[in-house]
């Protein structure tokens, strides 16, 4: 596969490595971005291993809890200015209430469903677009249901830039559940526990760590032991229960949850625009384009 300038740019943004190093990594991996990221990490050339998802869109995330039911969702707009608009915020509230009322299974089902005003969600959003003047979309949602013996932990950070919904099982301590949600907002774990991490992901990480150790000149007879130790740090990075609790670094989240008599059943964390590529306009190029049109 031919390596393009755009591929080099993308890899550089995700890893922080030099342009020539990124190009070499892509050549070595036949243009595979993920493999190239691993290649750079193995060579110790990646300085930003956690930039896989760029924040590139505006809007808001929200959480609505009603008794034993809760929904976490994201509504996108084109600008942060519109996200603070009163009409937009009203729409966000209406969509949350509707999602909990209808409980659709997919975005497609949600947008086709009929709201209390007789309009479909799609048409209701279209009316809001006409009034507000920006494209608005209901991007994603997740609905959770608990029992009377469990607790929800909703948390919003920075006015809705990040939303977290935690379900604490066999505990009714809503304050503790919210504290765990706050921790998740800050540390962004990918999984609840090690059991959720796929064998494929663990094997991939073990391979990268092995190459790192060998490239550091470590003797082969101690590399395996070193790698297992470093895998522990990997699990701490990605697994909630293995992480040190933000409000008490001497305590693991697992132990904090256990102190309430409960366990973390699951969580959802949304960050506005994560994974969406937002168009970046080059103002100078735009001006020159207009000048050339006038010639």
Coordinates of C-alpha atoms in Angstrom, one line a residue:
X1 CA 0.0 0.0 0.0
X2 CA 1.3 3.5 -0.9
X3 CA 1.9 5.7 2.1
X4 CA 0.2 9.1 1.7
X5 CA 0.9 12.4 3.4
X6 CA -2.5 12.2 5.1
X7 CA -1.6 8.8 6.6
X8 CA 1.7 10.2 8.0
X9 CA -0.2 13.2 9.4
X10 CA -2.8 11.0 11.1
X11 CA -0.1 8.7 12.6
X12 CA 1.9 11.8 13.8
X13 CA -1.2 13.3 15.5
X14 CA -1.9 10.0 17.3
X15 CA 1.6 9.3 18.5
X16 CA 3.5 12.5 18.6
X17 CA 6.4 10.8 16.8
X18 CA 8.5 12.6 14.1
X19 CA 7.4 12.8 10.5
X20 CA 10.1 10.6 9.1
X21 CA 9.6 8.0 11.9
X22 CA 5.9 7.9 11.1
X23 CA 6.6 7.4 7.4
X24 CA 9.1 4.6 8.1
X25 CA 6.6 2.9 10.5
X26 CA 3.9 3.0 7.8
X27 CA 6.2 1.6 5.2
X28 CA 7.3 -1.2 7.6
X29 CA 3.7 -2.1 8.3
X30 CA 2.3 -1.7 4.8
X31 CA 0.1 1.3 5.7
X32 CA -1.6 -0.3 8.7
X33 CA -2.1 2.6 11.2
X34 CA -2.6 0.4 14.3
X35 CA 0.4 -1.8 13.5
X36 CA 2.4 1.4 12.8
X37 CA 1.4 2.7 16.3
X38 CA 2.7 -0.5 17.8
X39 CA 5.9 -0.3 15.8
X40 CA 6.6 3.2 17.1
X41 CA 5.8 2.2 20.7
X42 CA 8.2 -0.8 20.4
X43 CA 10.9 1.5 19.2
X44 CA 10.2 4.0 22.0
X45 CA 9.3 6.7 19.5
X46 CA 5.7 7.3 20.5
X47 CA 5.1 10.1 22.9
X48 CA 1.3 10.1 23.0
X49 CA -0.1 6.6 23.3
X50 CA -3.5 7.8 24.4
X51 CA -4.5 10.0 21.5
X52 CA -6.3 7.3 19.5
X53 CA -9.6 9.3 19.8
X54 CA -9.6 13.0 19.0
X55 CA -12.2 15.3 20.4
X56 CA -13.4 16.9 17.2
X57 CA -17.1 17.8 17.5
X58 CA -19.3 20.0 19.7
X59 CA -22.6 19.6 21.5
X60 CA -23.2 18.0 24.9
X61 CA -23.6 14.8 26.8
X62 CA -26.3 14.2 29.4
X63 CA -27.6 11.8 32.0
X64 CA -31.2 11.4 33.1
X65 CA -32.1 9.2 36.0
X66 CA -35.8 8.3 36.8
X67 CA -36.1 5.8 39.6
X68 CA -34.6 2.5 38.5
X69 CA -34.0 3.6 35.0
X70 CA -31.4 5.9 33.5
X71 CA -30.1 7.1 30.2
X72 CA -26.8 8.5 29.1
X73 CA -26.7 10.2 25.7
X74 CA -24.9 12.6 23.4
X75 CA -26.4 15.3 21.2
X76 CA -24.1 17.0 18.7
X77 CA -24.1 20.5 17.3
X78 CA -21.7 22.3 15.1
X79 CA -20.4 24.8 17.6
X80 CA -19.9 25.1 21.4
X81 CA -21.8 28.4 21.2
X82 CA -25.0 26.6 20.0
X83 CA -24.5 23.9 22.6
X84 CA -25.1 26.5 25.3
X85 CA -28.2 27.8 23.6
X86 CA -31.4 27.6 25.7
X87 CA -33.3 26.1 22.8
X88 CA -30.6 23.4 22.3
X89 CA -30.6 22.6 26.0
X90 CA -34.4 22.3 26.0
X91 CA -34.1 19.9 23.1
X92 CA -31.5 17.8 24.9
X93 CA -33.9 17.5 27.9
X94 CA -36.8 16.5 25.7
X95 CA -34.8 13.8 24.0
X96 CA -33.6 12.3 27.3
X97 CA -37.2 12.1 28.6
X98 CA -38.4 10.6 25.3
X99 CA -35.6 8.0 25.3
X100 CA -36.5 6.8 28.8
X101 CA -40.2 6.8 27.9
X102 CA -39.9 4.8 24.7
X103 CA -36.7 2.8 25.4
X104 CA -35.6 2.3 21.7
X105 CA -32.9 -0.2 21.0
X106 CA -31.0 1.7 18.3
X107 CA -30.4 5.2 17.1
X108 CA -32.5 4.4 14.0
X109 CA -35.4 3.2 16.1
X110 CA -35.0 6.3 18.3
X111 CA -35.1 8.8 15.5
X112 CA -38.1 7.1 13.9
X113 CA -40.1 7.0 17.2
X114 CA -43.0 9.4 17.9
X115 CA -42.7 12.0 20.6
X116 CA -45.5 13.3 22.8
X117 CA -46.1 16.2 20.4
X118 CA -46.9 13.8 17.6
X119 CA -43.7 14.4 15.7
X120 CA -41.0 11.8 15.1
X121 CA -37.7 12.5 16.8
X122 CA -36.1 13.2 13.4
X123 CA -38.8 15.8 12.6
X124 CA -38.6 17.3 16.1
X125 CA -34.8 17.7 15.7
X126 CA -35.3 19.2 12.2
X127 CA -37.6 21.8 13.6
X128 CA -34.9 22.7 16.2
X129 CA -32.4 22.9 13.4
X130 CA -34.6 25.4 11.6
X131 CA -34.8 27.6 14.7
X132 CA -31.2 27.3 15.9
X133 CA -29.5 27.4 12.5
X134 CA -27.0 24.5 13.0
X135 CA -27.0 20.8 12.2
X136 CA -28.0 18.8 15.3
X137 CA -27.9 15.1 15.7
X138 CA -28.7 12.5 18.4
X139 CA -25.5 10.6 18.1
X140 CA -25.7 7.7 20.7
X141 CA -27.4 6.6 23.9
X142 CA -27.5 3.8 26.4
X143 CA -30.3 2.9 28.8
X144 CA -29.7 1.1 32.1
X145 CA -32.1 -0.5 34.5
X146 CA -31.3 -1.4 38.1
X147 CA -33.1 -2.9 41.1
X148 CA -34.1 -1.2 44.4
X149 CA -30.9 -2.8 45.9
X150 CA -28.6 -1.0 43.5
X151 CA -27.5 2.6 42.9
X152 CA -26.9 4.8 39.9
X153 CA -24.0 7.2 39.8
X154 CA -24.5 9.9 37.3
X155 CA -21.8 12.6 36.8
X156 CA -21.4 15.5 34.4
X157 CA -18.0 17.2 33.9
X158 CA -17.4 20.7 32.5
X159 CA -21.1 21.3 31.9
X160 CA -21.6 18.2 29.8
X161 CA -18.3 17.8 28.0
X162 CA -18.0 14.4 29.7
X163 CA -20.9 12.3 31.1
X164 CA -20.6 9.1 33.1
X165 CA -23.2 6.7 34.3
X166 CA -22.2 4.0 36.8
X167 CA -24.3 1.1 38.1
X168 CA -23.3 -0.1 41.6
X169 CA -24.8 -3.5 42.3
X170 CA -25.9 -4.6 45.8
X171 CA -25.4 -1.2 47.3
X172 CA -27.7 1.8 47.6
X173 CA -24.9 4.3 48.3
X174 CA -25.6 6.9 45.5
X175 CA -22.8 9.2 46.8
X176 CA -20.3 6.4 46.4
X177 CA -21.6 5.5 43.0
X178 CA -21.2 9.2 42.0
X179 CA -17.7 9.3 43.3
X180 CA -16.8 6.3 41.2
X181 CA -18.4 8.1 38.2
X182 CA -16.2 11.1 38.9
X183 CA -13.2 8.8 39.0
X184 CA -14.1 7.4 35.6
X185 CA -14.5 10.9 34.1
X186 CA -11.0 11.7 35.2
X187 CA -9.1 8.5 34.4
X188 CA -11.1 7.1 31.5
X189 CA -10.8 3.3 32.0
X190 CA -11.9 1.1 29.1
X191 CA -13.1 -1.9 31.1
X192 CA -14.6 -2.7 34.6
X193 CA -12.2 -5.6 35.2
X194 CA -9.4 -7.6 33.7
X195 CA -11.9 -10.4 32.7
X196 CA -13.4 -8.0 30.1
X197 CA -10.1 -7.5 28.3
X198 CA -9.8 -9.7 25.3
X199 CA -7.0 -12.3 25.0
X200 CA -6.2 -10.7 21.6
X201 CA -5.6 -7.2 23.3
X202 CA -3.5 -8.7 26.1
X203 CA -1.4 -10.6 23.6
X204 CA -0.9 -7.5 21.5
X205 CA 0.2 -5.5 24.6
X206 CA 2.5 -8.4 25.7
X207 CA 4.2 -8.3 22.2
X208 CA 4.7 -4.6 22.3
X209 CA 6.1 -4.7 25.9
X210 CA 8.4 -7.6 24.9
X211 CA 9.8 -5.7 22.0
X212 CA 10.3 -2.6 24.2
X213 CA 12.3 -4.6 26.7
X214 CA 14.4 -6.2 24.1
X215 CA 15.1 -2.9 22.4
X216 CA 16.1 -1.5 25.8
X217 CA 18.9 -4.1 25.8
X218 CA 17.4 -6.2 28.6
X219 CA 18.7 -9.8 28.9
X220 CA 16.3 -12.3 27.3
X221 CA 16.2 -14.4 30.5
X222 CA 14.5 -11.6 32.5
X223 CA 12.4 -10.1 29.7
X224 CA 9.4 -12.4 30.3
X225 CA 9.3 -11.5 34.0
X226 CA 9.6 -7.8 33.2
X227 CA 6.8 -8.0 30.7
X228 CA 4.4 -9.6 33.2
X229 CA 5.2 -6.8 35.6
X230 CA 4.5 -4.1 33.0
X231 CA 1.3 -5.9 32.0
X232 CA 0.1 -5.1 35.5
X233 CA 0.6 -1.4 34.8
X234 CA -1.4 -1.9 31.5
X235 CA -4.3 -3.3 33.5
X236 CA -4.2 -0.4 35.9
X237 CA -4.4 1.9 33.0
X238 CA -7.4 0.3 31.3
X239 CA -9.4 -1.5 34.1
X240 CA -11.5 0.5 36.6
X241 CA -11.2 -1.9 39.5
X242 CA -7.4 -2.0 39.2
X243 CA -7.0 1.7 39.4
X244 CA -6.1 3.7 42.5
X245 CA -9.2 5.7 43.6
X246 CA -8.9 9.4 42.8
X247 CA -10.2 10.4 46.2
X248 CA -7.8 8.1 48.1
X249 CA -4.8 6.9 46.1
X250 CA -4.0 4.3 48.8
X251 CA -7.2 2.5 47.9
X252 CA -8.2 0.6 44.7
X253 CA -11.6 1.3 43.2
X254 CA -12.4 -2.3 43.8
X255 CA -11.9 -1.9 47.5
X256 CA -13.8 1.4 47.6
X257 CA -16.8 -0.3 46.0
X258 CA -16.5 -3.3 48.3
X259 CA -16.6 -0.9 51.3
X260 CA -20.1 0.0 50.4
X261 CA -21.1 -3.6 50.2
X262 CA -21.4 -3.5 46.5
X263 CA -19.6 -4.1 43.2
X264 CA -19.4 -2.1 40.0
X265 CA -21.8 -3.8 37.6
X266 CA -21.0 -1.6 34.7
X267 CA -20.4 2.0 33.5
X268 CA -20.7 4.1 30.4
X269 CA -18.5 7.2 29.7
X270 CA -19.2 9.6 26.8
X271 CA -17.0 12.5 25.8
X272 CA -18.4 15.1 23.4
X273 CA -17.2 14.4 19.9
X274 CA -14.8 11.5 20.6
X275 CA -13.9 9.7 17.5
X276 CA -15.5 12.2 15.2
X277 CA -13.2 13.9 12.7
X278 CA -14.1 17.6 12.5
X279 CA -13.4 19.5 9.3
X280 CA -10.4 21.8 9.7
X281 CA -10.5 24.8 7.4
X282 CA -7.3 26.5 6.3
X283 CA -8.2 30.2 6.3
X284 CA -5.2 31.2 4.2
X285 CA -6.1 28.7 1.5
X286 CA -9.7 29.8 1.6
X287 CA -8.8 33.4 1.1
X288 CA -6.4 32.6 -1.8
X289 CA -9.1 30.4 -3.4
X290 CA -11.5 33.4 -3.3
X291 CA -8.8 35.7 -4.7
X292 CA -8.1 33.3 -7.6
X293 CA -11.8 33.1 -8.4
X294 CA -11.8 36.8 -8.8
X295 CA -8.9 36.9 -11.3

